[in-house]
XYZ file of C-alpha atoms in Angstrom:
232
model
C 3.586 325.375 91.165
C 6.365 323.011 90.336
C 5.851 319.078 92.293
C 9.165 317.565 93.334
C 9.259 313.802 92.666
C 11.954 312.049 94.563
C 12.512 308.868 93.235
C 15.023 305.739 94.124
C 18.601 305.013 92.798
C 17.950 302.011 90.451
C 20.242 300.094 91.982
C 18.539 300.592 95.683
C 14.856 300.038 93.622
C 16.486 296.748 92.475
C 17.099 295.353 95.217
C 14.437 296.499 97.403
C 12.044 294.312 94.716
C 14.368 291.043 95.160
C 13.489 291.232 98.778
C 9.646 291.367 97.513
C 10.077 288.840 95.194
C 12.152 286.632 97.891
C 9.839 287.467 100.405
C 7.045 286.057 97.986
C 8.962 282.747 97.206
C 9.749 282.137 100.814
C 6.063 282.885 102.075
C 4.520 280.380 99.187
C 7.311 277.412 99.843
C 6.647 277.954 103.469
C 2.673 277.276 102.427
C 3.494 274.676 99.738
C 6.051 272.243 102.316
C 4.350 272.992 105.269
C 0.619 271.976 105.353
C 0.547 270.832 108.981
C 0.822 274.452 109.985
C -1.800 275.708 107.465
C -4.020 272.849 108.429
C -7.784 274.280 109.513
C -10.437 272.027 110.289
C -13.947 271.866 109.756
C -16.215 271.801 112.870
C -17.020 267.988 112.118
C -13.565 267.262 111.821
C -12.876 269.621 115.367
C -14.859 267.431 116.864
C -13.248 264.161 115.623
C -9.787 265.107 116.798
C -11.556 266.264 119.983
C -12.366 262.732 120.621
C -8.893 261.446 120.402
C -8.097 262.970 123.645
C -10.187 260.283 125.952
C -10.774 257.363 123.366
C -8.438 255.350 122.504
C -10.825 254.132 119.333
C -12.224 256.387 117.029
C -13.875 256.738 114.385
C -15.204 259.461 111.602
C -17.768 258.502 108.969
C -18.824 260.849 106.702
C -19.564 261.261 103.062
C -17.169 260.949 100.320
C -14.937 264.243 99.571
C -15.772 265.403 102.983
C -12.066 265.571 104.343
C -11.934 262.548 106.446
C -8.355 261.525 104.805
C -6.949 265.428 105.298
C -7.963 264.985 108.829
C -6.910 261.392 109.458
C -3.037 262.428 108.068
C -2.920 265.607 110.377
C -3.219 263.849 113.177
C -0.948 261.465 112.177
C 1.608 263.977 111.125
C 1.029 265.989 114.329
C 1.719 262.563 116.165
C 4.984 262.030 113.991
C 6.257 265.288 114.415
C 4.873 266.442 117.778
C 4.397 269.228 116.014
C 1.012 269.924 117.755
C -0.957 273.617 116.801
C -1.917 275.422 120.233
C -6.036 275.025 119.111
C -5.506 271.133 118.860
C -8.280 269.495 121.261
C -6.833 265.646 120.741
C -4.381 263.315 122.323
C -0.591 264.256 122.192
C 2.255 261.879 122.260
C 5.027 262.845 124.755
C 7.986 261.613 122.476
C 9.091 260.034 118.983
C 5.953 257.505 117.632
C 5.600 254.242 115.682
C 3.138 254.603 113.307
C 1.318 252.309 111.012
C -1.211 253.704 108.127
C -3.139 251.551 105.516
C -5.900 251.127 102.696
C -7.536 248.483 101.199
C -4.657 247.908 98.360
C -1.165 248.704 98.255
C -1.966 250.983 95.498
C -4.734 252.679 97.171
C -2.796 253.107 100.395
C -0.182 254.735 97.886
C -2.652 257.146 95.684
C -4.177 257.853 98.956
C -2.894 257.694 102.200
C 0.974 258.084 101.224
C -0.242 261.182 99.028
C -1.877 263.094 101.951
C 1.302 262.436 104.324
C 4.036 262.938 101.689
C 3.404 264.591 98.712
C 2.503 263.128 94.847
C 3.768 259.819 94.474
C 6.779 259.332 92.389
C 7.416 263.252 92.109
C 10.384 263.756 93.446
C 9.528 268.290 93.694
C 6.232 266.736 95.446
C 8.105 265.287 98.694
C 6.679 267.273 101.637
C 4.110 268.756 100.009
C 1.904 266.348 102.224
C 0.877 266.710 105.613
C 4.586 265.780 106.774
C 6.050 269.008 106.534
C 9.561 268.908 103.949
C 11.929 269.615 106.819
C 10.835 266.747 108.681
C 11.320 263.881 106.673
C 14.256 262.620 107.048
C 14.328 259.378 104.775
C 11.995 256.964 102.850
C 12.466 253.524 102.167
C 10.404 252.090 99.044
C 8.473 249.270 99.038
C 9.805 246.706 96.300
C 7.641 245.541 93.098
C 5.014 248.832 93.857
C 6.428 251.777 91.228
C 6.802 254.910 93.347
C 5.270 253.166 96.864
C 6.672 253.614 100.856
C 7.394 250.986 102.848
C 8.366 253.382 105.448
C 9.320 257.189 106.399
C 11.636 258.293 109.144
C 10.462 261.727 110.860
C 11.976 264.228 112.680
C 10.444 264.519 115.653
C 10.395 268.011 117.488
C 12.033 266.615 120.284
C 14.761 265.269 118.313
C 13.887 261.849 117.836
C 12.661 260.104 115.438
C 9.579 258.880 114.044
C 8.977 256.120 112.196
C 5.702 255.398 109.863
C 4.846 252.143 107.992
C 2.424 252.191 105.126
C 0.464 248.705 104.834
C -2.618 247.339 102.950
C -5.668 245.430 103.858
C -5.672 242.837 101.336
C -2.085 241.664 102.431
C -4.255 239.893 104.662
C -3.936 239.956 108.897
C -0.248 238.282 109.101
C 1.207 241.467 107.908
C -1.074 243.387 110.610
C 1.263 241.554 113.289
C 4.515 241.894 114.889
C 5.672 245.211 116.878
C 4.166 247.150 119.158
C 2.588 250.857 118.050
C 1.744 253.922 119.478
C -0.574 254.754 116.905
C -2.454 253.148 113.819
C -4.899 255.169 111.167
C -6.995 252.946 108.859
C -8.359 254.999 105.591
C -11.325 253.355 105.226
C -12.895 250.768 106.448
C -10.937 247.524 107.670
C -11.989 244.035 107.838
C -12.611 242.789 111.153
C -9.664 240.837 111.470
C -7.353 243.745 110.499
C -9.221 245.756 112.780
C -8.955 243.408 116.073
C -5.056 242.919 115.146
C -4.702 246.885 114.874
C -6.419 247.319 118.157
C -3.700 244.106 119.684
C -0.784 245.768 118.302
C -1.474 249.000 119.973
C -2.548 247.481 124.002
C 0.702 247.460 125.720
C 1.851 250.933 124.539
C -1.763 252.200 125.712
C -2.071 253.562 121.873
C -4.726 254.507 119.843
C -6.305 253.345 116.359
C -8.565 255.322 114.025
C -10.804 254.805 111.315
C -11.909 257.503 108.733
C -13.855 256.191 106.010
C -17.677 256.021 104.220
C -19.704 252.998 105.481
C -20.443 251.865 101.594
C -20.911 248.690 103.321
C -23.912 249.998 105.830
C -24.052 248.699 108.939
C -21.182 246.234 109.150
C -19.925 244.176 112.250
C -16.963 246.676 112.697
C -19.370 249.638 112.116
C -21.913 248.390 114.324
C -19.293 247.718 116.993
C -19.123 251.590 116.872
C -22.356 252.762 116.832
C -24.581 250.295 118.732
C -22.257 248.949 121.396
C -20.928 252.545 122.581
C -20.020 251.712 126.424
């Protein structure tokens, strides 16, 4: 008994692979500059963003490694871009935000915090491969005598405003923790008291919020202890 095979024109086989192969590309960049969508919590961190919708100071401790900066840049991305997934549980911003994020040192709030929002420092390919999804950044501004630091991003907000984030440092001391008004400030790690008390000032009038995600190395300091004994 003779089998028919039927197979297609090489040109039609062709093409029907480039539309695999495209279809591949697009379905990786679309995972690669667009982490904000693909972002999936942990139940700890759940809970942390949970919290966000009735405090307007927060906190998450927890062990190094844990994912307490992944967490602490989605929700400032979501912020930024209003970009907000249907399961979020937190606080959502109505319109465009101000924005401040630091870490102890201008480097660290570089390697660190600027990392997890935009991408590998000083690779240009890396840009939006950070919480900040590629199509929303609309322009950086570099912060002078720090190779490959941000002094600030402009985001595209879904709304069509726009965004604005400032990256800052702890060690600058509390002047440069003064100034404007913001809707919304995340410290990565944990900030001296007087950095603290400014961050909380700078975000009163707007009715904003400020968050802390770090390890308590330092055990029960006065900002710590201001969170866990003198809960109200």
């Amino acid at each position: 008994m003779a089998l028919a095979v039927q197979t297609l024109d090489p040109a039609v086989e062709h093409q029907v692979l480039s539309r695999k192969v495209d279809l591949i590309k697009q379905i990786r960049e679309r995972e690669l500059y667009n982490q904000l969508d693909e972002y999936d919590p942990y139940p700890f961190q759940y809970r942390f963003l949970e919290t966000t919708r009735e405090c307007s100071q927060t906190v998450l401790c927890a062990g190094n490694r844990t994912g307490k900066t992944k967490v602490g840049a989605f929700l400032a991305a979501a912020a930024l871009t209003g970009r907000y997934p249907d399961w979020y549980p937190g606080r959502r911003f109505n319109g465009p935000v101000v924005v401040w994020a630091g870490g102890v040192s201008t480097e660290s709030a570089r390697d660190i915090v600027q990392a997890e929002l935009l991408g590998t420092p000083g690779d240009p390919a890396a840009l939006g491969t950070g919480m900040i999804p590629k199509d929303c950044i609309i322009d950086t501004q570099r912060k002078p005598g720090i190779p490959n630091a941000m002094a600030m991003t402009m985001v595209r907000h879904i709304s069509g405003g726009t965004s604005y984030i400032y990256f800052k440092a702890f060690l600058t001391g509390p002047e440069v923790w003064m100034g404007r008004s913001c809707d919304l400030i995340w410290l990565d790690e944990e900030a001296p008291r007087e950095i603290y008390t400014q961050a909380v000032t700078r975000t009163l009038d707007k009715r904003g919020m400020v968050y802390m995600t770090y390890t308590p190395e330092a055990g029960m300091t006065e900002t710590t202890a201001g969170f866990f004994n003198n809960l109200q």
